[in-house]
Each structure stands twice: as structure tokens, then as C-alpha cells.
Short mmCIF file of C-alpha atoms in Angstrom, two decimals:
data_model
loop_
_atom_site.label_atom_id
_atom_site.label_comp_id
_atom_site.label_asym_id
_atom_site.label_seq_id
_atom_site.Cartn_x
_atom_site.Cartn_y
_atom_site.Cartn_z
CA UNK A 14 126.13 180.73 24.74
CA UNK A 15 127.16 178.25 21.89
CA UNK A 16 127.35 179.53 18.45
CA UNK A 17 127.53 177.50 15.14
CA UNK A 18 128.60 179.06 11.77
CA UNK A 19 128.47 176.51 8.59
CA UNK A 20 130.78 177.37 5.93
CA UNK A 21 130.82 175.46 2.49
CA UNK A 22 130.36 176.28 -1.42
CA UNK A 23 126.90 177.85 -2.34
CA UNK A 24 126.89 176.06 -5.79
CA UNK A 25 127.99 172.31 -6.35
CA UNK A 26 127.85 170.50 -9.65
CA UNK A 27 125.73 166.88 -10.29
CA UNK A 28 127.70 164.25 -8.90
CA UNK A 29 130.27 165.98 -7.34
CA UNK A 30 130.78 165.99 -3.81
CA UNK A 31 129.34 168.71 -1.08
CA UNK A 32 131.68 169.32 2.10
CA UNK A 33 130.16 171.35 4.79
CA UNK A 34 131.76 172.48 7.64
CA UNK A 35 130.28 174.06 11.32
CA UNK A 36 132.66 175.85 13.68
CA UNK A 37 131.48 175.79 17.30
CA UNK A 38 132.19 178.59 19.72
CA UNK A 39 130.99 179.05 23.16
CA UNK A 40 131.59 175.67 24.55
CA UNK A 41 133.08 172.50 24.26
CA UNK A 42 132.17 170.05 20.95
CA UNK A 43 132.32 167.00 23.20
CA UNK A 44 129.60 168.54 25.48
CA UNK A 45 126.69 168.24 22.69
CA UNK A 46 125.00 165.75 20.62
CA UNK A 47 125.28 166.97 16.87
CA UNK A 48 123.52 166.91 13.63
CA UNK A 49 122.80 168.12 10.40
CA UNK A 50 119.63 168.90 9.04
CA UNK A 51 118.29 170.33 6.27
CA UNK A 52 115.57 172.24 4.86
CA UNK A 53 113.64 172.53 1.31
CA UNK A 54 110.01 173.70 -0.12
CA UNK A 55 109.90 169.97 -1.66
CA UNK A 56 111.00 167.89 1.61
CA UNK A 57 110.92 170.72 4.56
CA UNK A 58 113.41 169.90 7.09
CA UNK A 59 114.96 166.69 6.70
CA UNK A 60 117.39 164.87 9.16
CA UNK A 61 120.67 164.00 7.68
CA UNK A 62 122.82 162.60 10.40
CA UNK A 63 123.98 162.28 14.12
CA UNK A 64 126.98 162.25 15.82
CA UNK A 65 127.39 160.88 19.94
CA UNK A 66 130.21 162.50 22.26
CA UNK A 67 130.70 158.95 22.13
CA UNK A 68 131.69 158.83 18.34
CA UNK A 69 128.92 156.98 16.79
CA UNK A 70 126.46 158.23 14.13
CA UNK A 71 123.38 157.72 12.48
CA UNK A 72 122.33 158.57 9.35
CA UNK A 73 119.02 158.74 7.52
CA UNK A 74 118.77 155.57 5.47
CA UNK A 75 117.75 157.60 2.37
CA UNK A 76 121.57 159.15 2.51
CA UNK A 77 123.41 156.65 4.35
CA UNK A 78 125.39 155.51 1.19
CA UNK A 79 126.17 158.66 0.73
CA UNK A 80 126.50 161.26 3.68
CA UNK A 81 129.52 161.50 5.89
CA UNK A 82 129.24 163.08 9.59
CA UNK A 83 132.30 164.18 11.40
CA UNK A 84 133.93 165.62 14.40
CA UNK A 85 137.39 166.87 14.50
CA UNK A 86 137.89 168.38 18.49
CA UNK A 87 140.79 170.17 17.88
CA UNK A 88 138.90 172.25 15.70
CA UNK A 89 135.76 172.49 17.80
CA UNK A 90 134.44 171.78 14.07
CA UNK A 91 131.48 169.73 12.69
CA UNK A 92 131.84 168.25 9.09
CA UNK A 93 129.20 167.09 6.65
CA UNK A 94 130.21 165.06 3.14
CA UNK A 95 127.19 164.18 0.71
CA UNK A 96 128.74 162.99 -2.08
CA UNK A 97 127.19 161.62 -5.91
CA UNK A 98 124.49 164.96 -5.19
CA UNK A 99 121.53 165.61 -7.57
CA UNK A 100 119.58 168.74 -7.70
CA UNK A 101 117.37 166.97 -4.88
CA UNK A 102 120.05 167.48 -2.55
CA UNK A 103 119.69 171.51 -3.31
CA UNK A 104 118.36 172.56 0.37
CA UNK A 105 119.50 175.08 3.50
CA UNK A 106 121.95 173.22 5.56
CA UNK A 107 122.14 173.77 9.33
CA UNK A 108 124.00 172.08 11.93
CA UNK A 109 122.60 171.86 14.90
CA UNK A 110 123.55 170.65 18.45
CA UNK A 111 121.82 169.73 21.91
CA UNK A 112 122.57 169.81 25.03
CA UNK A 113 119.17 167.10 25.92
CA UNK A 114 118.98 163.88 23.94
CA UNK A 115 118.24 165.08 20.27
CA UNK A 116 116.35 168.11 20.77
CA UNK A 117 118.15 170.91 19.19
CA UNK A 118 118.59 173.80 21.22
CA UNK A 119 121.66 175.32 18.83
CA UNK A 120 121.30 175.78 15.33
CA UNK A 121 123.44 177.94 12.76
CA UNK A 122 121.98 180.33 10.05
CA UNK A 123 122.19 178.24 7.71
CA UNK A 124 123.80 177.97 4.58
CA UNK A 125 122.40 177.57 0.91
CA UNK A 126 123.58 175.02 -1.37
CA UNK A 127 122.45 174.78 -4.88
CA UNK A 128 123.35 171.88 -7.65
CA UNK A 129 123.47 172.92 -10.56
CA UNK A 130 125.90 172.23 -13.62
CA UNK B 11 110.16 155.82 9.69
CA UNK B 12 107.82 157.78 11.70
CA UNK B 13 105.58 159.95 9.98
CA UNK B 14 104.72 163.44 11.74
CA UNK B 15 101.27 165.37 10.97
CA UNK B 16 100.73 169.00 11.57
CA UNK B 17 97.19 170.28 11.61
CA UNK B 18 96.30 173.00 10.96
CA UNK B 19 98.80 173.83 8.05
CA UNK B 20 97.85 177.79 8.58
CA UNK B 21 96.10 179.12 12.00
CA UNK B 22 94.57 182.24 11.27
CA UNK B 23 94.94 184.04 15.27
CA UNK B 24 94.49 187.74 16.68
CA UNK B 25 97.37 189.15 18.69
CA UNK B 26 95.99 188.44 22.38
CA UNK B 27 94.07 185.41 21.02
CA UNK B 28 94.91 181.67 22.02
CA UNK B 29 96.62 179.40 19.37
CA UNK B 30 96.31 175.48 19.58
CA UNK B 31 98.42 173.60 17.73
CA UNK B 32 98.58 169.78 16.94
CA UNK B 33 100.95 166.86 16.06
CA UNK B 34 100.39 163.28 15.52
CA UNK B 35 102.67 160.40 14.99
CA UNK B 36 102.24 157.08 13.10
CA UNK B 37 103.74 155.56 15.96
CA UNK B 38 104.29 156.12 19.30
CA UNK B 39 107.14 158.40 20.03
CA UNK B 40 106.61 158.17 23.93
CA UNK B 41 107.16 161.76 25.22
CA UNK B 42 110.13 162.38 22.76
CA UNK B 43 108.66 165.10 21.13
CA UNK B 44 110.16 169.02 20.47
CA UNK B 45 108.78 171.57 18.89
CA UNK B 46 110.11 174.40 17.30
CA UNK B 47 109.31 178.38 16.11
CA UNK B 48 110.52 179.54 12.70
CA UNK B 49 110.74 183.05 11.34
CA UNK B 50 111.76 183.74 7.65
CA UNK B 51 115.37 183.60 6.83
CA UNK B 52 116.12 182.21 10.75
CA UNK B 53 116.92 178.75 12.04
CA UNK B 54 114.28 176.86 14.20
CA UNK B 55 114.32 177.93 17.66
CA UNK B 56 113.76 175.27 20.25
CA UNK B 57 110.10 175.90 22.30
CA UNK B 58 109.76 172.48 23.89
CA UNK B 59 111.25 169.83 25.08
CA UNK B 60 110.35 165.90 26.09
CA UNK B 61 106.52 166.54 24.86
CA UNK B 62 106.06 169.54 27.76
CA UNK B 63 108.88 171.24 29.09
CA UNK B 64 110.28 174.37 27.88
CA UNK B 65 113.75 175.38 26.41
CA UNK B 66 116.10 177.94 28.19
CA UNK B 67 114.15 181.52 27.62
CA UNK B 68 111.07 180.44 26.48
CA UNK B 69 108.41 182.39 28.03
CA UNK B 70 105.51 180.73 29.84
CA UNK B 71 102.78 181.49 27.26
CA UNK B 72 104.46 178.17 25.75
CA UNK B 73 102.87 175.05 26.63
CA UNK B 74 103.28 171.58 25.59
CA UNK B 75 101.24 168.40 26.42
CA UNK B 76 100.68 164.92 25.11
CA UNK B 77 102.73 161.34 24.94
CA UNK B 78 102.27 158.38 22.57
CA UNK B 79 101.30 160.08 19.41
CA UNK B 80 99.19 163.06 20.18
CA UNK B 81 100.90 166.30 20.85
CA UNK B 82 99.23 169.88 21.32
CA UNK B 83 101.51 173.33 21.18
CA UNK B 84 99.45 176.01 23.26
CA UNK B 85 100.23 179.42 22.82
CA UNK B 86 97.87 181.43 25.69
CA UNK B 87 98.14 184.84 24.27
CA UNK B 88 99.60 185.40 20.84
CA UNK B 89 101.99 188.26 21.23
CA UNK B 90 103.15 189.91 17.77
CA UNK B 91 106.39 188.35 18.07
CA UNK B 92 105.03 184.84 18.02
CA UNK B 93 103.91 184.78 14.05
CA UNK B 94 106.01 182.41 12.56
CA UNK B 95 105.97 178.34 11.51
CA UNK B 96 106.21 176.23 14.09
CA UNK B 97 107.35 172.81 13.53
CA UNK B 98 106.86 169.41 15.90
CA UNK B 99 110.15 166.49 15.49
CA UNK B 100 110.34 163.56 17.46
CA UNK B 101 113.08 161.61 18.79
CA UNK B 102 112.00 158.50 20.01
CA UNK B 103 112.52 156.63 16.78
CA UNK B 104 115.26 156.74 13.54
CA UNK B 105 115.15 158.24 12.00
CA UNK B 106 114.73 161.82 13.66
CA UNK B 107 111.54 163.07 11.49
CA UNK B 108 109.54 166.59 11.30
CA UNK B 109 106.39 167.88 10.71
CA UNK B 110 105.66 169.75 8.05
CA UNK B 111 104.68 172.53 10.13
CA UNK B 112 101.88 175.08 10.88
CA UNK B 113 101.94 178.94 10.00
CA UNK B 114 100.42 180.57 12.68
CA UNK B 115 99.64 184.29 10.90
CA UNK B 116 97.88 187.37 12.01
CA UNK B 117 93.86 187.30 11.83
#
């Protein structure tokens, strides 16, 4: 059974940068197709980006200037940088991965992160 | 990008009672379409699969059918476990888009 467990600050400042991180347990990181999504009352749940066992990515062209998606295998770890954030970027994070092409059958809790000076 | 509809935004349903659920697309997705079940405070939980198939451990009250841009979520018999938002995504364009999802609550 794969697990996922985001870590990251719960409170970033305007135009700082947000790192998020998503330790995977329960299998392999190079098994899965990954992602992060998240989730507000304003925009509901909002794709962020993708990253391949082949190590490409996509990204939503609303954050592509500004989102970072990474996988570091060593670590079994997934890694999300948003940086230049506004409070629109205030949202639940998950990372989620799949085992089927981009339907998500793992997802983490979630974690909150609000920006705010 | 495509745009994914949810109708209705609440379904009002009695435990025991049969829930129908749709999504539509502004474009065609083809049959890359999931759907998902979410309680408060809880991740989405993967229901369905490629328009009609179900996830791992998803019991057969679950049903899923359409391609193209109409989708319909069946639930046969709503058991008291099954009140929650349910959300359609499709896959078969970028980028990856939701709906904004359907609260299915007790009647």
C-alpha cells in the first residue's frame, strides 16, 4: 500500500517562495506517475504539475513560470517549488500518484498553506 | 483547456435510494475520465477509472459510463458511508482539469 506524507511551512509570505515536499512509502517512486494538485473554495482542485518515470513534466500554463516539480529517488521524495506566491496561491496541497495513466489512485492528507505577510 | 461541468451541484438522496451523477466536457476527453469521492478534511479517493472501470476496493454499487464528453456516476443504493462530494477530472487533454463537484447529502 503506497503512502504519501507532504511536509512544508503552513504560512509563507507574498513573494517568497513555497517548497513542498512528499515522502513516498510503500513502493517504489519510479513505479508511479506523480503530481501535485491543489485545492481552494475560490478555484476547487486545481492541477499544478506532472512528473513521468521518464523525467518529463507538465505544468499548468497558469503556473508554469513559476512552479517547479521534482523527483529525487534516493529519497523516494516528491518536491514542489511555487515561487513569486500571492494570497491566490493560499490552497490545500496534495501530492498525488497513479499507478494508470493520470488517474490518481494515491493521494496524501494534505497540507495547508497560507500567504500571508 | 478543457472545461468540466458537474450537475447537479447538491443531490438531495435517501440512504437505499439511487444517485445519478453527471459530467460534461467542452471537448472530447475520449474515455479519459476519473472520478473521485471526497469526505471533509480527507483527500479524494479514486472511484473510477478510464470513464467505467473501478479502482482497487471500490464496491460494485459504483458505476461509471460515457465517452466523448458525457459522463454519468451511478451510485445503485446509497449506503450512509457514501455522503460526500464527488468530483469528475479528465485526462485526455492538458491540462489535467476538475469538476467542480456534486454534494451528494442525506434526503
Amino acid at each position: 500500500q503506497v503512502q504519501l506524507q507532504e511536509s512544508g511551512p503552513g504560512l509563507v509570505k507574498p513573494s517568497e517562495t513555497l517548497s513542498l515536499t512528499c515522502a513516498v512509502s510503500g513502493g517504489s517512486i519510479s513505479s508511479y506517475y506523480w503530481s501535485w494538485i491543489r485545492q481552494s473554495p475560490e478555484k476547487g482542485l486545481e492541477y499544478i504539475a506532472c512528473f513521468f518515470n521518464s523525467g518529463s513534466t507538465n505544468y499548468h500554463p497558469s503556473l508554469m513560470s513559476r512552479a517547479t516539480i521534482s523527483v529525487d529517488t534516493s529519497k523516494n521524495q516528491l518536491s514542489l517549488r511555487l515561487t513569486s506566491v500571492t494570497a491566490a496561491d493560499t490552497a490545500v496541497y496534495f501530492c498525488a500518484g497513479a499507478s494508470r495513466w493520470l488517474s490518481f489512485d494515491f493521494w496524501g492528507q494534505g497540507t495547508l498553506v497560507t500567504v500571508s505577510s | 483547456e478543457t472545461v468540466m461541468t458537474q450537475s447537479p451541484v447538491t443531490l438531495s438522496v435517501s440512504p437505499g435510494e439511487r444517485a445519478t451523477l453527471s459530467c460534461r466536457a467542452s471537448q472530447s476527453v475520449n474515455s479519459n475520465l476519473a472520478w473521485y469521492q471526497q469526505k471533509p478534511g480527507q483527500a479524494p479517493r479514486l472511484l473510477i477509472y478510464g470513464a467505467s472501470s473501478r479502482a482497487t476496493g471500490i464496491p460494485a454499487r459504483f458505476s461509471g459510463s460515457g465517452s466523448g464528453t458525457e459522463f454519468t456516476l451511478t451510485i445503485s443504493s446509497l449506503q450512509s458511508e457514501d455522503f460526500a462530494v464527488f468530483y469528475c477530472q479528465q485526462y485526455g487533454n492538458w491540462p489535467l482539469t476538475f469538476g467542480g463537484g456534486t454534494k451528494v447529502e442525506i434526503k
